[in-house]
Short mmCIF file of C-alpha atoms in Angstrom, two decimals:
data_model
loop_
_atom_site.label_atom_id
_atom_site.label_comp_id
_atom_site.label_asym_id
_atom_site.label_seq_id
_atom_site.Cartn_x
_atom_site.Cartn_y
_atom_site.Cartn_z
CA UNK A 1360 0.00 0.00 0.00
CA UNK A 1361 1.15 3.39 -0.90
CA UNK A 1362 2.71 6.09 2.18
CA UNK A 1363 0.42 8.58 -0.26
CA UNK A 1364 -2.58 6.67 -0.74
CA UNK A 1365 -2.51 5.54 3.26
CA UNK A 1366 -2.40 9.45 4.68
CA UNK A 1367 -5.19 10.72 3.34
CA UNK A 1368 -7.34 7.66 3.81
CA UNK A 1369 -5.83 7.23 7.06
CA UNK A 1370 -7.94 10.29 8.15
CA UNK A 1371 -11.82 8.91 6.96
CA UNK A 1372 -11.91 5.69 5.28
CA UNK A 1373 -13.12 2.53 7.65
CA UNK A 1374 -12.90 0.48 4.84
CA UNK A 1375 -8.70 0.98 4.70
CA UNK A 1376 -8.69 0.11 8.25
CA UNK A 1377 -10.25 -3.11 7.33
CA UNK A 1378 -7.88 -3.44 4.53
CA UNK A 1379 -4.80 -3.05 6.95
CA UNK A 1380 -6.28 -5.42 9.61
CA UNK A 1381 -7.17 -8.27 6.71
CA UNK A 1382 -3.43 -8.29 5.86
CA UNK A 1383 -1.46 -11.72 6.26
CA UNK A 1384 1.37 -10.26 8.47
CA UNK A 1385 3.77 -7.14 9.33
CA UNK A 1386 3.53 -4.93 11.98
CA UNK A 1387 3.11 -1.60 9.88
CA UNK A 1388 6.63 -1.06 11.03
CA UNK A 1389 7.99 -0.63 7.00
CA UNK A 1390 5.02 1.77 6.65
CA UNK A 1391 6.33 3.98 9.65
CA UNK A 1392 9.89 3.96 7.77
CA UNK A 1393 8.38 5.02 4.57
CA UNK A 1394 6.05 7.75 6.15
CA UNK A 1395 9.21 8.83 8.31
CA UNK A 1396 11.31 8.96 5.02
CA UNK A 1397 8.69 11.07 3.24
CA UNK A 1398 8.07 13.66 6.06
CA UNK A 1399 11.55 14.00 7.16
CA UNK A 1400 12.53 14.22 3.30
CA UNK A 1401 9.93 17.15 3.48
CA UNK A 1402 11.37 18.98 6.56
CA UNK A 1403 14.70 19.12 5.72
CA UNK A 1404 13.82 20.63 2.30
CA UNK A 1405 11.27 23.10 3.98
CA UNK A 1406 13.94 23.85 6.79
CA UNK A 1407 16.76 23.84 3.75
CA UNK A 1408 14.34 26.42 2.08
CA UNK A 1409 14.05 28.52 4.87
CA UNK A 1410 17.68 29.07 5.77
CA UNK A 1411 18.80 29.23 1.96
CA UNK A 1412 15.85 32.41 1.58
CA UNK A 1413 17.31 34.21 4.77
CA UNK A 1414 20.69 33.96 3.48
CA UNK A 1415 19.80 35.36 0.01
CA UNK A 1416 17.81 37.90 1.69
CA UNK A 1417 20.20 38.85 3.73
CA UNK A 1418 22.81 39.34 1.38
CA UNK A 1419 20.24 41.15 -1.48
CA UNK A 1420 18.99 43.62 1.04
CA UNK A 1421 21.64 44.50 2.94
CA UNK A 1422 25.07 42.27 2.69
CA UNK A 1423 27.82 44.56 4.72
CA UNK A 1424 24.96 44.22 7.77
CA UNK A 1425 26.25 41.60 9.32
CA UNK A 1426 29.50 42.73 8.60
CA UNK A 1427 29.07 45.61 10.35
CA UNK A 1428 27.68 44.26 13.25
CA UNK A 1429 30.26 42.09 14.06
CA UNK A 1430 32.92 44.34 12.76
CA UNK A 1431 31.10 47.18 15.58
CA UNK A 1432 31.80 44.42 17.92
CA UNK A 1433 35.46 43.32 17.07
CA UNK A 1434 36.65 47.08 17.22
CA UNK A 1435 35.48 47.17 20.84
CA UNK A 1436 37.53 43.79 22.05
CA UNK A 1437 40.86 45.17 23.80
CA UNK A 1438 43.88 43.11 23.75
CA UNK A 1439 43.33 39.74 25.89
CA UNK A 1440 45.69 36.98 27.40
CA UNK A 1441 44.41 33.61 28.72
CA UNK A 1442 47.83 31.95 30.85
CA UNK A 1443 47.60 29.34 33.88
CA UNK A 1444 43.78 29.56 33.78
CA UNK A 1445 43.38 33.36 34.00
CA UNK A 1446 42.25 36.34 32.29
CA UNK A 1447 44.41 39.63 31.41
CA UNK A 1448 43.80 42.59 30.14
CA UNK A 1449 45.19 46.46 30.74
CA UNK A 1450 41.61 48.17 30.18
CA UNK A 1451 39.75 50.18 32.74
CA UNK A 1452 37.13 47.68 33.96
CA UNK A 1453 34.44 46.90 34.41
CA UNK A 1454 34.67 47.03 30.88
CA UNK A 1455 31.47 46.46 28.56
CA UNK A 1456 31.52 45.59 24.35
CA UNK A 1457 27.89 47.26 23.38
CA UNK A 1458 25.74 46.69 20.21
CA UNK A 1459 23.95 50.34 18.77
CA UNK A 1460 20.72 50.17 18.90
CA UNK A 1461 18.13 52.08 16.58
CA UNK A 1462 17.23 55.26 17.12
CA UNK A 1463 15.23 55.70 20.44
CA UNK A 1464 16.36 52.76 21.81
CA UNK A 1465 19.30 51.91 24.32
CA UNK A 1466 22.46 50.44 23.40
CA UNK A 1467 22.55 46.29 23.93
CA UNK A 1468 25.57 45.05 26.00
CA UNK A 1469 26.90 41.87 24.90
CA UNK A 1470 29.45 41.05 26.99
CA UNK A 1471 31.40 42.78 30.22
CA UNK A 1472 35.31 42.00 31.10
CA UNK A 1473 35.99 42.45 34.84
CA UNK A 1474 39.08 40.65 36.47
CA UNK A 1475 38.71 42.76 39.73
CA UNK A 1476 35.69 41.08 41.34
CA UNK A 1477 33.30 44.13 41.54
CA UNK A 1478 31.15 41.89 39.10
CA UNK A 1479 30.89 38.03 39.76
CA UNK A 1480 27.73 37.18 38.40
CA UNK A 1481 25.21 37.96 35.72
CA UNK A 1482 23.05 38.95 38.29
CA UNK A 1483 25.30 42.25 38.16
CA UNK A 1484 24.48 43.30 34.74
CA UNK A 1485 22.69 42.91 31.77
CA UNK A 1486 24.94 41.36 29.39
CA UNK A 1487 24.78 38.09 27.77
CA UNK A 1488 28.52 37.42 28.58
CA UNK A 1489 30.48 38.04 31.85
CA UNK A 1490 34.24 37.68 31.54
CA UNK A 1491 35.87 37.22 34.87
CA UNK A 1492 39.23 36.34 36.11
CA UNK A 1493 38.75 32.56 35.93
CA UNK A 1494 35.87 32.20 34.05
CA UNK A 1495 33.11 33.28 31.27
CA UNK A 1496 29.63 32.91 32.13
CA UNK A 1497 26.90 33.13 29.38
CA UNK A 1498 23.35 33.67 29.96
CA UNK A 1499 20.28 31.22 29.67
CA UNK A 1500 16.89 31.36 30.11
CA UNK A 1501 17.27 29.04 33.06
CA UNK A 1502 20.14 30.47 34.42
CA UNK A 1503 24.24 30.47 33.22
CA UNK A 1504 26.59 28.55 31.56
CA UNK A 1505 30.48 28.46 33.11
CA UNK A 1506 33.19 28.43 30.49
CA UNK A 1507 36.74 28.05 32.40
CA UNK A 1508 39.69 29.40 30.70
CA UNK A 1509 41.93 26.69 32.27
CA UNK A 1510 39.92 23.89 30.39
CA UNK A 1511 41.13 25.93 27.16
CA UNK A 1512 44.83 26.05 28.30
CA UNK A 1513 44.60 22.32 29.33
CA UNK A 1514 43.01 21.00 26.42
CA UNK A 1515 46.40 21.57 23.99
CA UNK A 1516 49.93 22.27 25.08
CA UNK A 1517 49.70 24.95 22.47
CA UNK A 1518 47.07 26.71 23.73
CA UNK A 1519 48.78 27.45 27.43
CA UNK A 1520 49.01 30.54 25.99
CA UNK A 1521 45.91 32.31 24.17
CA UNK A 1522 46.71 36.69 23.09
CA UNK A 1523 43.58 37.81 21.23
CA UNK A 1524 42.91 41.40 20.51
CA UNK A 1525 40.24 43.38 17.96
CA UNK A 1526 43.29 42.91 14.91
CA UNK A 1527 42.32 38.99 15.04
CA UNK A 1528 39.08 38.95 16.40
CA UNK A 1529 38.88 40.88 12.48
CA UNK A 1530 40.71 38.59 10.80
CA UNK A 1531 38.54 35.52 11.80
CA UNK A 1532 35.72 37.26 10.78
CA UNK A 1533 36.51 38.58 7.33
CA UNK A 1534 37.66 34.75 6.74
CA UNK A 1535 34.88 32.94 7.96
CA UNK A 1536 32.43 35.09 6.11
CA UNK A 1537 34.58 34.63 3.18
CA UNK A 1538 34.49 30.85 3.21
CA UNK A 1539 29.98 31.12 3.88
CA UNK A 1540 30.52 32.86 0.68
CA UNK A 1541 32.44 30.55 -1.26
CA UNK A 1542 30.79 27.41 0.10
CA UNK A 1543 27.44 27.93 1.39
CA UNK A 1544 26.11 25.17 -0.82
CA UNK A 1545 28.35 22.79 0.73
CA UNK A 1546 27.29 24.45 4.18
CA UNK A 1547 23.41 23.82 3.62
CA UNK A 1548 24.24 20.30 2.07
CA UNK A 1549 26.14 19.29 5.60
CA UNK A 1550 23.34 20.62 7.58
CA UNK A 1551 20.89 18.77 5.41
CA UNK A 1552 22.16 15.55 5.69
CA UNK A 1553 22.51 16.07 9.28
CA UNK A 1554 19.03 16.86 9.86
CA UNK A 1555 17.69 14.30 7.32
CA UNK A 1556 19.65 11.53 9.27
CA UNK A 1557 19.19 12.41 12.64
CA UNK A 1558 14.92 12.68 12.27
CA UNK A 1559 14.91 10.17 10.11
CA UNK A 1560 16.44 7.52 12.84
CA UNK A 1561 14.68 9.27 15.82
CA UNK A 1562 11.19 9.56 14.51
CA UNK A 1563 11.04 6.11 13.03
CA UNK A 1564 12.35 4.79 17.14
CA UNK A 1565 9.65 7.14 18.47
CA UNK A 1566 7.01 6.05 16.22
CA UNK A 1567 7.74 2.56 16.96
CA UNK A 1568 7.78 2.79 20.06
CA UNK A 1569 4.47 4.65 19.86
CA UNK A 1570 2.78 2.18 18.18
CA UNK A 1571 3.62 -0.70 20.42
CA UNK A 1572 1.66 1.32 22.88
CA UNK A 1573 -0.61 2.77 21.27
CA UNK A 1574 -1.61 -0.91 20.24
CA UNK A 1575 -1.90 -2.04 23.70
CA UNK A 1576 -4.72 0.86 23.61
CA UNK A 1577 -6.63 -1.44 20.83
CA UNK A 1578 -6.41 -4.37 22.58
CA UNK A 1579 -8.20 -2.45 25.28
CA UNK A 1580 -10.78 -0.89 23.23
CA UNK A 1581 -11.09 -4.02 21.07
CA UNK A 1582 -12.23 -5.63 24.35
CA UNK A 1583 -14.83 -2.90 25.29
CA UNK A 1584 -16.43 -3.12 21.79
CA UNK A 1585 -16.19 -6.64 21.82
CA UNK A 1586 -14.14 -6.92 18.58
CA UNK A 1587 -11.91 -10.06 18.32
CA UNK A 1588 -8.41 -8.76 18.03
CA UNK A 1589 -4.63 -10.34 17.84
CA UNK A 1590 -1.96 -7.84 19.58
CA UNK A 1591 0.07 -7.64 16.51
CA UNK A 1592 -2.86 -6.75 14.45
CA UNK A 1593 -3.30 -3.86 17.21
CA UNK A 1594 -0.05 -2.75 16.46
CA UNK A 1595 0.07 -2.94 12.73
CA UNK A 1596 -3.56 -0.82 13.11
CA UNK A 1597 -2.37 1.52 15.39
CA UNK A 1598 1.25 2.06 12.91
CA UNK A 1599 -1.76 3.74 10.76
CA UNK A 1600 -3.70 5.31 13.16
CA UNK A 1601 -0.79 7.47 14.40
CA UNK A 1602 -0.71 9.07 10.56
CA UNK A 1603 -3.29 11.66 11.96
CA UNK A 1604 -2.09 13.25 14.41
CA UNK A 1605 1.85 12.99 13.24
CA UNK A 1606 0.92 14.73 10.01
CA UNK A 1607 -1.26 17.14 11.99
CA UNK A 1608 1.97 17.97 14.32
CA UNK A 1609 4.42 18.31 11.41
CA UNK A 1610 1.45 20.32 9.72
CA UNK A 1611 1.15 22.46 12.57
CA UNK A 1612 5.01 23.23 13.34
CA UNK A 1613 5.53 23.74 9.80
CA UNK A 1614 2.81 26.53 9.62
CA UNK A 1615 3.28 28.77 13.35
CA UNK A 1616 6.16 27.15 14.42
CA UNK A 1617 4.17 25.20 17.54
CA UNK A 1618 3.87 21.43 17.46
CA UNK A 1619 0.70 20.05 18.76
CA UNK A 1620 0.61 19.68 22.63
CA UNK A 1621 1.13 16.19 23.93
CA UNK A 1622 -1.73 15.58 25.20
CA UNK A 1623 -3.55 16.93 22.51
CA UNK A 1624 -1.51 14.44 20.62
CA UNK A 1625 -2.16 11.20 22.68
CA UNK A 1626 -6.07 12.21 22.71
CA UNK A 1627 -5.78 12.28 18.40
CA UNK A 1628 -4.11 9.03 18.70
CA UNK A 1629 -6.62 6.75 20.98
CA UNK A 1630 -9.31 8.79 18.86
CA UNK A 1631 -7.94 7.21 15.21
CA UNK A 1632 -7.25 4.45 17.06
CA UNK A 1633 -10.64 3.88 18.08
CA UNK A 1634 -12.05 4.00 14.55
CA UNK A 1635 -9.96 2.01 13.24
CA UNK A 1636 -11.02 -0.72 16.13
CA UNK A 1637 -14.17 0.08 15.45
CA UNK A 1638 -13.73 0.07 11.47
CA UNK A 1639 -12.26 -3.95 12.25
CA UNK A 1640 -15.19 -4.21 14.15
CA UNK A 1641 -18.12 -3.55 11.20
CA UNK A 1642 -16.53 -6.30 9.16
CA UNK A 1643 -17.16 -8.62 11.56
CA UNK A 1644 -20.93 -7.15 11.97
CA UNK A 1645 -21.40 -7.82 8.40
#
């Protein structure tokens, strides 16, 4: 049976629920691999879409932007050492690396350097990164992340010693944007794959694993409607049912940018699972 025919059928038709039941064997487990290879085929070229417009928008509209930005940003970093685990640096401090702002509106801080203790914590300020003696600290929504500078120096002998100052901090920039330029095919390409392989493997686990208890559910309601009903024909029924609702999630994150909730989810699921229980059940009737 065709992954196109089965979706929209999926949705209405008792008479493919009968049609899935009446089959021989299989647990509808190659029909989850197909469905996961077509939707996760989708996604990546809907998320591949997405990125590959911003970038060409980005670069029609206004292409020295982000060049600007984060040359505004590199002309602000003063000369830096990292040795034995510490921070140094001749500036006054506390000393803050801001972001303009439009007109009307404050500047942004991104990050503040103080080695002297008067700030410690994030708490302190409202920057995104706190550079301290020891350590850097970068906000979350659920708090901070610790970065330790002696993890750097340990991590390579040739690293014991790290100078950095606005001449490189340039330098890194003008080549990385150079080499998004010259190979931002290869770029989307990587991050393709990667997404196409990673959802690929984890949706078809989770949807397997889904069904397996989502069939358990159809042996239940097979019992309440009194509808004879082998647990592996549960499963390969319920490998269907869940078409419904995971097309409705994917639909619905593809179109706000919200998934369904879960238990919005797991009420579509015993819901198609019930008519296609009760779909098994009319055959019997007649």
């Amino acid at each position: 049976m065709s992954v196109f025919t089965a979706i929209p059928r999926s949705f209405f038709d008792p008479s493919f629920y009968r049609e899935v039941h009446g089959r021989p064997e299989g647990l509808g487990l190659m029909y989850l691999f197909k469905l996961a290879l077509l939707l996760v085929t989708l996604i990546t070229a809907y998320v591949l879409y997405m990125i590959y417009g911003g970038l060409t928008a980005t670069q029609e509209l206004s292409n020295s932007k982000a060049e600007t930005v984060l040359y505004e940003i590199a002309d602000q970093i003063p000369p830096l050492v990292i040795q034995d685990g510490a921070l140094q640096t001749q500036v006054e401090m506390p000393y803050t690396i801001n972001l303009s702002a439009d007109e009307n509106e404050e500047n942004y801080t991104l990050a503040v350097i103080d080695t002297t203790g008067q700030i410690t914590s994030l708490q302190d300020t409202n920057a995104f990164l706190l550079f301290t003696e020891r350590e850097i600290l970068m906000r979350k929504s659920n708090g901070a992340q610790v970065f330790y500078y002696q993890d750097i120096n340990d991590s390579d002998p040739a690293l014991n010693s790290i100078y950095f100052d606005n001449n490189l901090a340039k330098q890194v920039i003008s080549v990385t944007l150079s080499w998004l330029n010259e190979n931002i095919m290869l770029l989307l390409a990587t991050i393709g794959a990667t997404i196409w392989v990673v959802c690929l493997a984890l949706f078809f686990v989770i949807w397997i694993i889904q069904a397996l208890l989502l069939g358990l559910f159809g042996k239940l309601i097979a019992l309440i409607l009194s509808t004879p009903l082998l647990y592996h024909h549960s499963v390969r029924l319920a490998a269907y049912a869940l078409t419904p609702p995971i097309v409705i999630n994917i639909g619905k994150t593809a179109a706000i940018g919200e998934g369904t909730e879960v238990s919005v989810y797991i009420v579509l699921a015993v819901v198609f699972m019930f008519f296609a229980v009760w779909s098994v059940k009319q055959k019997f009737v007649d």
